[in-house]
Short mmCIF file of C-alpha atoms and ligand atoms in Angstrom, two decimals:
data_model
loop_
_atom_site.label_atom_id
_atom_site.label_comp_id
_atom_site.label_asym_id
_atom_site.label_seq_id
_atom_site.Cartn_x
_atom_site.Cartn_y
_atom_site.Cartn_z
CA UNK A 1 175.59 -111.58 -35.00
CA UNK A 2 177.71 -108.83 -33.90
CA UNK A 3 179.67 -108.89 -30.21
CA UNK A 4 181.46 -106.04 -28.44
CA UNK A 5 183.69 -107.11 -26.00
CA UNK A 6 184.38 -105.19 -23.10
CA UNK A 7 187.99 -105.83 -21.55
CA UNK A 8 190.51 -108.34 -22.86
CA UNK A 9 192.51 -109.08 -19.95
CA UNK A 10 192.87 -112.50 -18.68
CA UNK A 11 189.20 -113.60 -20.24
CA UNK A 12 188.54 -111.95 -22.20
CA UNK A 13 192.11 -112.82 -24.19
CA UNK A 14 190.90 -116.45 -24.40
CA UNK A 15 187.05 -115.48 -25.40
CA UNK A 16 188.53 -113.90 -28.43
CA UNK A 17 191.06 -117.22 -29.35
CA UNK A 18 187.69 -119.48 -28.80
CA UNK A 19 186.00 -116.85 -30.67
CA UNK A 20 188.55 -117.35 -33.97
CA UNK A 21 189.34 -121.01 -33.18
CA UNK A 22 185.94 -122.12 -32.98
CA UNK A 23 184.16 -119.85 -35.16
CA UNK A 24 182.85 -122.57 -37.84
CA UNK A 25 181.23 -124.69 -34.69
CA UNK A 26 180.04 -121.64 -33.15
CA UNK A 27 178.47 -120.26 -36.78
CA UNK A 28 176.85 -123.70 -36.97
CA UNK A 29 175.74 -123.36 -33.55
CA UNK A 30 174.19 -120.34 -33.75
CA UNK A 31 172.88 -120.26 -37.10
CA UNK A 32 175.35 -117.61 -38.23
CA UNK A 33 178.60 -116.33 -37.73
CA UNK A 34 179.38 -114.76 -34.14
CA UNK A 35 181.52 -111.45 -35.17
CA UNK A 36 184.02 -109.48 -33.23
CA UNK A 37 182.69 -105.45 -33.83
CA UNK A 38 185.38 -104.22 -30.93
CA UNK A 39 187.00 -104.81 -28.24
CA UNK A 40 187.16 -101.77 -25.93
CA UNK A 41 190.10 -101.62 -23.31
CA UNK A 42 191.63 -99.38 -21.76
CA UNK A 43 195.47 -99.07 -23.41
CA UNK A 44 195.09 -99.58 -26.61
CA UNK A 45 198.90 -99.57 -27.04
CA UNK A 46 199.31 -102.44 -24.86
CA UNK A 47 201.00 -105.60 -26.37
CA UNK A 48 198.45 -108.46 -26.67
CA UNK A 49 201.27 -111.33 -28.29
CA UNK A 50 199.62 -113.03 -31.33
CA UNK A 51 195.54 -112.29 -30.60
CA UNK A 52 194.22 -113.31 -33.67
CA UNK A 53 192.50 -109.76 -33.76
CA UNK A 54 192.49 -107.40 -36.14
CA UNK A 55 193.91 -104.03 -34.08
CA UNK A 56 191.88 -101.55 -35.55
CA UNK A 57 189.64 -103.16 -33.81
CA UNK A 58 190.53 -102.22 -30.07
CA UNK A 59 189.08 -99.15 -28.52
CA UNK A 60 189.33 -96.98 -25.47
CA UNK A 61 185.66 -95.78 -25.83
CA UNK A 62 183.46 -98.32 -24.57
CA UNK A 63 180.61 -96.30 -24.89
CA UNK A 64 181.05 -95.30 -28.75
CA UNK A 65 181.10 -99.40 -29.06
CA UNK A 66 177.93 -100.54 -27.18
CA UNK A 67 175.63 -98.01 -28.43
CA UNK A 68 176.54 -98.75 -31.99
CA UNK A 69 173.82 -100.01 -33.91
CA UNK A 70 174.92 -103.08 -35.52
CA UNK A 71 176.32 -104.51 -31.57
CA UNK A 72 173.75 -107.36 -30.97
CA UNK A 73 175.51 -108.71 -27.71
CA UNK A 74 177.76 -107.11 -25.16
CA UNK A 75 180.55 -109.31 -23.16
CA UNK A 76 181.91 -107.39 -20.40
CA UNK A 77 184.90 -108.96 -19.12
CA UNK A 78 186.47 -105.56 -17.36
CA UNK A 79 185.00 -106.68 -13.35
CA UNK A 80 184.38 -103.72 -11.00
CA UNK A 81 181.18 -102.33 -9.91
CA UNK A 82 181.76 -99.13 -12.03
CA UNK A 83 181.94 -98.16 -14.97
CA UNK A 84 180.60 -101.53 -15.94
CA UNK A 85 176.96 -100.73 -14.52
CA UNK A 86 176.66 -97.97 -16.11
CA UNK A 87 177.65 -100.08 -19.73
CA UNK A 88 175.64 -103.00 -19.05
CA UNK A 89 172.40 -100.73 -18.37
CA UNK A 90 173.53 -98.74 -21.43
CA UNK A 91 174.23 -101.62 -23.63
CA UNK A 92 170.67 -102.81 -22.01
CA UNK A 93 168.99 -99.99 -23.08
CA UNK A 94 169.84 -99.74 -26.19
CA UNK A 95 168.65 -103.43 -27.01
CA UNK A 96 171.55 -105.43 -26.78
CA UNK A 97 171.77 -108.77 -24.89
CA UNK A 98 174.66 -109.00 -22.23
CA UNK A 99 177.01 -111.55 -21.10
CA UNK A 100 179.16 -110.85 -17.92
CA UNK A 101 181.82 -112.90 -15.75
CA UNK A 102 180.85 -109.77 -12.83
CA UNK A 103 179.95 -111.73 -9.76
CA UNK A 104 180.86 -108.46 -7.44
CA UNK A 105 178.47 -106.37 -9.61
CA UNK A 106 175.23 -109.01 -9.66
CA UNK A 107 175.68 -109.55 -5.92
CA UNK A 108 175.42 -106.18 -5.31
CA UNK A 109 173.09 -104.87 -7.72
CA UNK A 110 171.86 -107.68 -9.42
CA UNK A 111 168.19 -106.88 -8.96
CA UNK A 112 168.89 -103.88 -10.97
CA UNK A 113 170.56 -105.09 -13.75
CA UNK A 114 167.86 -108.12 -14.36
CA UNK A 115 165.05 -105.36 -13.85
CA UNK A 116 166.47 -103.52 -16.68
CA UNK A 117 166.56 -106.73 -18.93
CA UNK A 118 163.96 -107.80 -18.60
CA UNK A 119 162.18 -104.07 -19.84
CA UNK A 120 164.19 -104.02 -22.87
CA UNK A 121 163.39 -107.92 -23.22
CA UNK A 122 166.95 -109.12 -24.08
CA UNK A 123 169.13 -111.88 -22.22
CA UNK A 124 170.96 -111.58 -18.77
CA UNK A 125 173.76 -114.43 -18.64
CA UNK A 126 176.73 -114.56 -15.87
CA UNK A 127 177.10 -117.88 -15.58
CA UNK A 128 181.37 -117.01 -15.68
CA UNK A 129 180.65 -115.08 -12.28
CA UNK A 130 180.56 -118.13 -10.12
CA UNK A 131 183.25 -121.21 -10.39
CA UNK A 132 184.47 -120.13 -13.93
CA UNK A 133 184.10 -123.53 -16.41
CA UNK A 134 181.45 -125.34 -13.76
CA UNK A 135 178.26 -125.58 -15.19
CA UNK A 136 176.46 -124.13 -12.16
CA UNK A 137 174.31 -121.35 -12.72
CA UNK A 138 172.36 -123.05 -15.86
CA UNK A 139 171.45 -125.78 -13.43
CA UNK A 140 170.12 -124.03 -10.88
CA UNK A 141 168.24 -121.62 -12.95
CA UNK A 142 166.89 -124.02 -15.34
CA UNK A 143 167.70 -127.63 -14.82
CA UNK A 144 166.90 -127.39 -10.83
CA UNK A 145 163.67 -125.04 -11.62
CA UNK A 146 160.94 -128.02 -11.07
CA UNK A 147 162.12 -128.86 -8.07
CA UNK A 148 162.90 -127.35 -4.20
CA UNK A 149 166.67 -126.99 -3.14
CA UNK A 150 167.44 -126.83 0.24
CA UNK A 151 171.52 -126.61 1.01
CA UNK A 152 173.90 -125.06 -1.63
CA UNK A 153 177.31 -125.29 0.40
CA UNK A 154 180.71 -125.13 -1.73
CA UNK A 155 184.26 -124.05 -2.48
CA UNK A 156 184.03 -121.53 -4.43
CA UNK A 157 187.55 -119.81 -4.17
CA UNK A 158 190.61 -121.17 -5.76
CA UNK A 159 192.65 -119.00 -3.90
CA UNK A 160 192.03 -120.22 -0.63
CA UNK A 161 191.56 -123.48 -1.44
CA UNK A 162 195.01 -123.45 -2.41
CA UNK A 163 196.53 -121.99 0.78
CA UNK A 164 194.63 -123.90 2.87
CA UNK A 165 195.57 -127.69 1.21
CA UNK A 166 198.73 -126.53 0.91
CA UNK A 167 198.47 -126.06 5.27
CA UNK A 168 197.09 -129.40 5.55
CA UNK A 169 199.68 -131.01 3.37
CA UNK A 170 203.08 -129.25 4.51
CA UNK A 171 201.45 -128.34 8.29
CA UNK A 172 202.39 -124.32 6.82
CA UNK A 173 201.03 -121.21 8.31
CA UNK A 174 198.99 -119.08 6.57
CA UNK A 175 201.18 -116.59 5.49
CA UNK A 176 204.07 -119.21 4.24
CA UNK A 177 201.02 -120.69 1.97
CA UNK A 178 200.29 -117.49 0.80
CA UNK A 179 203.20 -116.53 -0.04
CA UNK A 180 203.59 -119.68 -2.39
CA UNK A 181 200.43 -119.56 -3.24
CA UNK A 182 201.14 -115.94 -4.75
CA UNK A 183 204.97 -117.26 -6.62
CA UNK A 184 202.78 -120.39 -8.28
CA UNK A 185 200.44 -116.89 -9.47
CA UNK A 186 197.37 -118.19 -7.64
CA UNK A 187 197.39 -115.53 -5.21
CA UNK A 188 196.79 -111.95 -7.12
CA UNK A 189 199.23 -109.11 -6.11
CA UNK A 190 196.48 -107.76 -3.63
CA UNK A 191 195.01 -110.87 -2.22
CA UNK A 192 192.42 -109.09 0.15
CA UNK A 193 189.19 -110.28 -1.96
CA UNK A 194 190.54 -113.70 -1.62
CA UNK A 195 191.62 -114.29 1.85
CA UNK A 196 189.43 -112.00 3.39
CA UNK A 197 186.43 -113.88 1.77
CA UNK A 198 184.55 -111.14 0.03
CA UNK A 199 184.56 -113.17 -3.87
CA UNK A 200 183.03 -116.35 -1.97
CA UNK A 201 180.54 -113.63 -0.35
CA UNK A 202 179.58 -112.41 -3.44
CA UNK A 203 179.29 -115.62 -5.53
CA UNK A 204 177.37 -117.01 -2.15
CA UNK A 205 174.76 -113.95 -2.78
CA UNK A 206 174.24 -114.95 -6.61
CA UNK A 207 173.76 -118.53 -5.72
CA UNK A 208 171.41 -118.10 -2.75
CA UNK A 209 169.26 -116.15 -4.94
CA UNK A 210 169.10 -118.38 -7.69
CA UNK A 211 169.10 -121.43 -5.46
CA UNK A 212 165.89 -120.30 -3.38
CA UNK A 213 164.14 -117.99 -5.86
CA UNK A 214 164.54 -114.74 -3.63
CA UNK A 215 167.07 -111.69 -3.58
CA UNK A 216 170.80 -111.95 -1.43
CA UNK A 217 173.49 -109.13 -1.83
CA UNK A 218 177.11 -109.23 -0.76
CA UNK A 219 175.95 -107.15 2.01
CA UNK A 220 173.55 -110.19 3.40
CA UNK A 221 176.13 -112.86 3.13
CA UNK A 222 178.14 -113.51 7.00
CA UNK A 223 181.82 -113.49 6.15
CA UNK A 224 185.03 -114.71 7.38
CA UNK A 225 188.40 -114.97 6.05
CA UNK A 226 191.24 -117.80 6.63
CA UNK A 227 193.34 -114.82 7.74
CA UNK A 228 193.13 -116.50 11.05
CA UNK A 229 193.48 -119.79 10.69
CA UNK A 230 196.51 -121.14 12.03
CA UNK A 231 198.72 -124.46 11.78
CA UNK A 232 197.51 -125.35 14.53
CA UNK A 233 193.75 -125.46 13.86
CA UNK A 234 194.80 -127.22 10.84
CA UNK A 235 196.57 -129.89 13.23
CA UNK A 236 193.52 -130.22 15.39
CA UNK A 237 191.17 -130.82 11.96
CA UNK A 238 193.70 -133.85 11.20
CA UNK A 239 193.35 -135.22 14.53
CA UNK A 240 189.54 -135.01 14.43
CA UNK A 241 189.91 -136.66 11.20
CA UNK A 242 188.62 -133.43 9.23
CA UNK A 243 190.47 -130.89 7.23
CA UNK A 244 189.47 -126.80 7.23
CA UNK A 245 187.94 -125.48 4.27
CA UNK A 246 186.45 -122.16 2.88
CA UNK A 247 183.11 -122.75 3.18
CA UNK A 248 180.36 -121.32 1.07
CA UNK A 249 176.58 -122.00 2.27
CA UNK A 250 173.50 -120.97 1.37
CA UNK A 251 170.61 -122.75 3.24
CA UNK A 252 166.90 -122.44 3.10
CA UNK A 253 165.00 -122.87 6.62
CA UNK A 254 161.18 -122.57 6.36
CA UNK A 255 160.70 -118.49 5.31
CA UNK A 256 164.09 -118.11 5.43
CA UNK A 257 167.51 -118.23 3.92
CA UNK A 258 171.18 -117.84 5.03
CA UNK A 259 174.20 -117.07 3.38
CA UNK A 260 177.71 -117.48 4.90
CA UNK A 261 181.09 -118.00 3.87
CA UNK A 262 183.75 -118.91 6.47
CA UNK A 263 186.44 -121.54 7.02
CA UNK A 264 185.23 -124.91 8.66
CA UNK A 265 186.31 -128.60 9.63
CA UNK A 266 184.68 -130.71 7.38
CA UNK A 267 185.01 -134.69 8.01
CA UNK A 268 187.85 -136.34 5.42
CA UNK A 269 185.00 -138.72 4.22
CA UNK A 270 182.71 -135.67 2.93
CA UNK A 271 183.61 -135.09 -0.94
CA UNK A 272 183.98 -131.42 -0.71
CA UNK A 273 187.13 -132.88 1.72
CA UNK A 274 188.85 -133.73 -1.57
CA UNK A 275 188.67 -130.96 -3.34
CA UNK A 276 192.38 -129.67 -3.45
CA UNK A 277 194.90 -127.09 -4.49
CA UNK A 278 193.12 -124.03 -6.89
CA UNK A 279 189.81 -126.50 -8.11
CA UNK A 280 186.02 -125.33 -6.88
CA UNK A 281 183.25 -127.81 -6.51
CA UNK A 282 179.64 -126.73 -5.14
CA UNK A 283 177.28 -129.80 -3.33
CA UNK A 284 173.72 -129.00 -3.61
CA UNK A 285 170.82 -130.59 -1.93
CA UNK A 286 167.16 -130.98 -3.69
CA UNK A 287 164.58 -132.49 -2.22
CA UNK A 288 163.61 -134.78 -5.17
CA UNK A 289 167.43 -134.82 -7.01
CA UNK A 290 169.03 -135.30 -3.48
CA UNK A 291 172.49 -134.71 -3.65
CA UNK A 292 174.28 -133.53 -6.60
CA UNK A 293 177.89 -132.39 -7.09
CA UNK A 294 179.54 -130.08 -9.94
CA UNK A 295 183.18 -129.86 -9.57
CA UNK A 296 186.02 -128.19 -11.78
CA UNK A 297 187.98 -125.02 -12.63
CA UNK A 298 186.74 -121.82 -10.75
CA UNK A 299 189.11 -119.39 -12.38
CA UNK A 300 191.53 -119.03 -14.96
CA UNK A 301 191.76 -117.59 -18.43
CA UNK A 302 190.62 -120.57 -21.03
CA UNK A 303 188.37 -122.04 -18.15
CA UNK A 304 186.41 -119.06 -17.53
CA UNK A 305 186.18 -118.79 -21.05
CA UNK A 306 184.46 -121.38 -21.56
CA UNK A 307 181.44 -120.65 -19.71
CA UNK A 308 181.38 -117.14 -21.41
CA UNK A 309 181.60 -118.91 -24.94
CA UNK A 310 178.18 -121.25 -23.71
CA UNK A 311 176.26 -117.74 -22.35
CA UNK A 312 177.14 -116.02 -25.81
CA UNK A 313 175.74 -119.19 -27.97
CA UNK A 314 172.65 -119.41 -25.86
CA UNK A 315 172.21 -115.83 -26.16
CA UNK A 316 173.01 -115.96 -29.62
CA UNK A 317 170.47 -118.14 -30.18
CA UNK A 318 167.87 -116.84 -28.23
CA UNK A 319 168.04 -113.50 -30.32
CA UNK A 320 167.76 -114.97 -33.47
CA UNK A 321 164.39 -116.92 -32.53
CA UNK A 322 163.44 -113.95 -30.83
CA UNK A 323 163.15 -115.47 -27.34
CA UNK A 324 164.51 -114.52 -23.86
CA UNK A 325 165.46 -116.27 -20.91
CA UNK A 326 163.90 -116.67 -17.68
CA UNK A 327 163.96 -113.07 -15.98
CA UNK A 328 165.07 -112.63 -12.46
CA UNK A 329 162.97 -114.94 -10.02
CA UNK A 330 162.79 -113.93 -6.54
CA UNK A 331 159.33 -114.44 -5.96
CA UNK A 332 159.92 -116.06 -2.78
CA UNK A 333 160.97 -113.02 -1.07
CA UNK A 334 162.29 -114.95 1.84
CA UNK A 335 163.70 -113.21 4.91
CA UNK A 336 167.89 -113.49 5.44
CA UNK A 337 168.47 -115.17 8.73
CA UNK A 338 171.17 -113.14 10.78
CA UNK A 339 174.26 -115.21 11.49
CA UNK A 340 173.22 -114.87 14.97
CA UNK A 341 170.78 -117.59 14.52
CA UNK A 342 172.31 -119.67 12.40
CA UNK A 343 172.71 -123.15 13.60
CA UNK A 344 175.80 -125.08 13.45
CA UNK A 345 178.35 -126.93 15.71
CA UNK A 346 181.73 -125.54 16.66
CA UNK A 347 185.54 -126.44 17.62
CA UNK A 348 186.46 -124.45 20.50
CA UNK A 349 190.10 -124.44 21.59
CA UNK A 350 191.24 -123.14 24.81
CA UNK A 351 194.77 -122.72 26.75
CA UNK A 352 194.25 -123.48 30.29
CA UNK A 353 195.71 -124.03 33.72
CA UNK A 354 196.14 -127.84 34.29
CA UNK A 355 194.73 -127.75 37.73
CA UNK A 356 191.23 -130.31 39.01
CA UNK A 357 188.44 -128.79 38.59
CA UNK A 358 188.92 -126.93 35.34
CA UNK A 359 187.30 -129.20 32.86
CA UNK A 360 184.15 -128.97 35.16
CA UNK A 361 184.35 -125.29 35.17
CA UNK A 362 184.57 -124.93 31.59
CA UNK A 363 181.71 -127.84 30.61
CA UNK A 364 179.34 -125.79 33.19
CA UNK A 365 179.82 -122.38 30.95
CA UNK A 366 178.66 -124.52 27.84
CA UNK A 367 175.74 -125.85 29.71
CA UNK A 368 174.77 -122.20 31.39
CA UNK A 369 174.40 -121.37 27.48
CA UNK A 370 172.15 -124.24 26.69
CA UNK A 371 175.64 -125.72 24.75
CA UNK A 372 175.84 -129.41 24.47
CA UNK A 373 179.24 -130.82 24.55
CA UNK A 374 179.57 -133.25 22.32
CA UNK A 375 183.34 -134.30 22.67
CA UNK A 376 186.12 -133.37 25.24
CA UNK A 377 190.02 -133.83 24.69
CA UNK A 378 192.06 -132.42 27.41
CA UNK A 379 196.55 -132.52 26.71
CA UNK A 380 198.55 -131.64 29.38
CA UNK A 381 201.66 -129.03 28.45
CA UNK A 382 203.26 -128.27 31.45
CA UNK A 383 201.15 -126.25 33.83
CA UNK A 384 199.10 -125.52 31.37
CA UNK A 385 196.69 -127.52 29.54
CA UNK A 386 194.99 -127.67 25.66
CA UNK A 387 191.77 -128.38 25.99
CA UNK A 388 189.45 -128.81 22.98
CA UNK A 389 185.43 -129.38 23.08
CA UNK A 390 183.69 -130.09 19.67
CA UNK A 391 179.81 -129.43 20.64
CA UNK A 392 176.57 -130.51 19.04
CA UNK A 393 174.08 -127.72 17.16
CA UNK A 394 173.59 -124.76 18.55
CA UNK A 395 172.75 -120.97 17.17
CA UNK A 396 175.87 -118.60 16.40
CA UNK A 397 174.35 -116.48 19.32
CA UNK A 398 174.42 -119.49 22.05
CA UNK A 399 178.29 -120.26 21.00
CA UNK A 400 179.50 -116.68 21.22
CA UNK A 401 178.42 -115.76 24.38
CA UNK A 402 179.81 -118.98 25.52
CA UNK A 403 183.17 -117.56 23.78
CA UNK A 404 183.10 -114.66 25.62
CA UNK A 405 182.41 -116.03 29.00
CA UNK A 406 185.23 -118.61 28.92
CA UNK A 407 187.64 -115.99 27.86
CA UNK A 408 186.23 -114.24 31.49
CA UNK A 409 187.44 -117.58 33.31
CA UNK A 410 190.61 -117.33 35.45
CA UNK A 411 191.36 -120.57 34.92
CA UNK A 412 191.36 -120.53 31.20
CA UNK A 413 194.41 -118.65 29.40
CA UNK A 414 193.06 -118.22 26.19
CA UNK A 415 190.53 -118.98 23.61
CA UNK A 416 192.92 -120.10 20.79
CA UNK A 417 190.43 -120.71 18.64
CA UNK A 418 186.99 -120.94 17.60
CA UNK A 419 185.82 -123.01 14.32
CA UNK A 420 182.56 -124.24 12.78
CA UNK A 421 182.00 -127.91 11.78
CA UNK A 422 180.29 -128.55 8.87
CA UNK A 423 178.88 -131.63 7.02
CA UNK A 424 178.25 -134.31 9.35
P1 NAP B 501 191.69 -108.51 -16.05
O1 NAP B 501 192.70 -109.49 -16.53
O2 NAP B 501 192.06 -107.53 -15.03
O3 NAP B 501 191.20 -107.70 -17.37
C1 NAP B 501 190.40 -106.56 -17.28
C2 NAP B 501 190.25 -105.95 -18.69
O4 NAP B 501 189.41 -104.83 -18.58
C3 NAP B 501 191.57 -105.48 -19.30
O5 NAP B 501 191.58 -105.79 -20.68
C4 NAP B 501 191.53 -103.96 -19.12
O6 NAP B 501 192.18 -103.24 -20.15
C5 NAP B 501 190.06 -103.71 -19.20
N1 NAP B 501 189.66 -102.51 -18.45
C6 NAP B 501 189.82 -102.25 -17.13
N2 NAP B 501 189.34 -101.04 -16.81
C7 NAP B 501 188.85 -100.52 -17.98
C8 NAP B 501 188.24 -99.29 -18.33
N3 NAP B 501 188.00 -98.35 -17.43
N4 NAP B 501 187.89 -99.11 -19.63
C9 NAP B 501 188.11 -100.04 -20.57
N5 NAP B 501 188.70 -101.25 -20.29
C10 NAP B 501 189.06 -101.46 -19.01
O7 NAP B 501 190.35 -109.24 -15.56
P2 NAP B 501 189.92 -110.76 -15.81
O8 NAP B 501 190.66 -111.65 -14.90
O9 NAP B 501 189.95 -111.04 -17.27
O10 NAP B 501 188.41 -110.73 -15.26
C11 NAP B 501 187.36 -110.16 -16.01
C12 NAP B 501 186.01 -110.45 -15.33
O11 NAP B 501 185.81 -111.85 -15.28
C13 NAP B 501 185.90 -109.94 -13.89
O12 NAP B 501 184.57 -109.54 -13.64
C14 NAP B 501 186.23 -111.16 -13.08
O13 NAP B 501 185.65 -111.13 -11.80
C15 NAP B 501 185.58 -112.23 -13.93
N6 NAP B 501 186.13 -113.56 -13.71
C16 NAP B 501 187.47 -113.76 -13.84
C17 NAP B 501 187.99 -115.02 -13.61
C18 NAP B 501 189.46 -115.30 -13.75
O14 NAP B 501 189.87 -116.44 -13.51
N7 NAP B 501 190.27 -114.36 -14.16
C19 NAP B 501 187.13 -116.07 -13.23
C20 NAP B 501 185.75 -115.84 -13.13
C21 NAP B 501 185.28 -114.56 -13.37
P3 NAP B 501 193.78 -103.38 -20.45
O15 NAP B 501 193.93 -104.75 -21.07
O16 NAP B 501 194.08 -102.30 -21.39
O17 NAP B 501 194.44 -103.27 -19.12
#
């Protein structure tokens, strides 16, 4: 069985090592040998240590290598919405079953790629694209497949994750947990798809779909960095006996679904709470399984690996009995909620004047916007005043309009922040 490998960077280095250092079990596995036919990159020149791979090998012309005709199975490991489309629908076209650790190419143009498939009748696997070694994608789309799952919410960024145990634990700002977050190399150079939330978006897209049997892009996911979050609405998380994550949910409601990815207080005693430094773990709800939780390494060479090894044995094997896996299932075709009416509960944090009659003020905009308060905690500083409300559920719509109208109040200084609760 022969295997082109697109990119060799991070991955795709340790796909080739498993490749040699496993290639007995994997031949066993499989039913024959998995062979390397090429490994396109783009410097060839470029020093790769001791890759136990032959260099003739290495190309710069992708193409050349996934049109050959002895390629059975294409790995692309290069990321990027183009020019790895336009190889995976080649590679497609020309027979060959694909592998791919792309989460920002199947959440935006997943639909595509599957559609293409599943003419040519060969395998679509990416089960890399989301939370690296966790076994995640498998489940949903095959273990999970008899029954009806409701919540998928996780952490699904290492990145973040990082920065923002590291602010709980050392009471840091964001940028000072960055910044060591970047030295310890789990920040990349640019660390805009990170922080800014747009990997969680697009790994929230491919598990929504999967999850609820319908389509979700990138482009239908809310999102929200931790850009903004500061020590401070770290500090008020501890005192509510919570801590802030970066939240990925996907929820089904009825005819519809919603995707969002944002930071939130979750309670200490929830197990996504515990889920520190660069480590992903996704909790999803079933109505007959219940509760289930996968947890492990979301990134990283070896780790992502891993799950690219299990896709290319399952494809393997699927081509030599002449099978193919499930095709795309959105059959559901259920309608994405806006974030406007999305229903959650929220941490509101507000500078005001410590004079009577302010609290009142302030609980009477909540009400006005059909708000329930659930908790008050009011801190004098001075002539001014912190004061904090937690509420119960209410739409995104009800709670911004409250936002805005309490940043109208004389009385109240500032809105110093605004954050969602999750998992009660
Ligand atoms: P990477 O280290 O940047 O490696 C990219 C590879 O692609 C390099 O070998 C590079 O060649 C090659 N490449 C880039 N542009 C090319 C072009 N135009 N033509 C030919 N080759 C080209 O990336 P990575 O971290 O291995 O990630 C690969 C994929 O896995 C991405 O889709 C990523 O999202 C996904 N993924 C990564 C992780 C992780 O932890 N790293 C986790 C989950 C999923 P040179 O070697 O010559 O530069």
């Amino acid at each position: 069985m022969k295997v082109a490998l697109l990119g060799c960077g991070n991955v795709g280095t340790e796909v080739v090592r498993l490749l040699h250092a496993q290639r007995d079990d994997l031949a066993a596995r499989v039913g024959e040998p998995l062979e390397l036919a090429g490994v396109a990159v783009r410097r060839v020149d470029k020093d790769r240590g001791d890759l136990p791979v032959d260099a003739s090998l290495f190309t710069t012309d992708a193409r050349e290598l996934i049109t050959r005709d002895d390629v059975d199975i294409v790995v692309e490991l290069v990321g990027g919405i183009e020019p790895a489309r336009t190889w995976i629908t080649t590679a497609i076209g020309r027979g060959k079953s694909i592998v791919t650790g792309n989460k920002a190419l199947l959440a935006e143009d997943g639909a595509s790629l599957y559609r293409a498939a599943s003419a040519a009748n060969v395998d679509l696997y990416y089960e890399a694209s989301v939370a690296a070694a966790i076994p995640l994608l498998r489940p949903l789309r095959e273990s999970l497949h008899g029954d009806r799952i409701v919540r998928v919410m996780g952490i699904v960024n290492g990145t973040t994750n990082f920065i923002l145990s590291r602010m709980t634990e050392t009471g840091a700002g964001f940028a000072e947990a960055l910044e060591e977050a970047s030295d310890l190399g789990y920040a990349e150079a640019d660390p805009t798809a990170d922080v800014e939330g747009y990997d969680a978006a697009a790994k929230a897209a491919i598990l929504a779909g999967l999850a609820f049997h319908t389509r979700v892009t990138a482009s239908d996911v809310y999102r929200e960095g931790i850009t903004e979050v500061t020590a401070s609405d770290v500090a008020s998380a501890v005192h509510m006996d919570c801590v802030i994550k970066l939240l990925c949910i996907a929820t089904r409601d009825g005819a519809d679904v919603s995707a969002r990815v944002h930071p939130a207080m979750i309670p200490r005693t929830h197990p996504l709470a515990s889920v520190n430094g660069a480590y992903n773990a996704v909790f999803i709800e079933a109505e007959a399984a219940g509760q289930l939780m996968f947890y492990g390494a979301g990134a990283g060479g070896a780790p992502t690996a891993s799950a690219v090894l299990g896709d290319l044995v399952a494809v393997a094997r699927s081509r030599r009995s002449g099978a193919s896996a499930a095709a795309e299932s959105a059959y559901a075709d259920l309608r994405v909620r806006p974030m406007s009416e999305v229903v959650t509960r929220y941490h509101v944090s507000l500078d005001v004047d410590d004079e009577p009659g302010v609290l009142a003020e302030v609980a009477s905009v909540f009400a006005e916007h059909g708000v329930s308060m659930r908790t008050v905690r009011q801190t004098g500083r001075g002539d001014e005043a912190a004061l904090v409300a937690v509420t119960h559920t209410a739409t995104d719509a009800q709670l911004s309009a409250t936002v805005d109208e309490l940043g109208k109040l004389p009385a109240v200084r500032q809105v110093a922040s605004v954050m969602r609760v999750e998992g009660e």
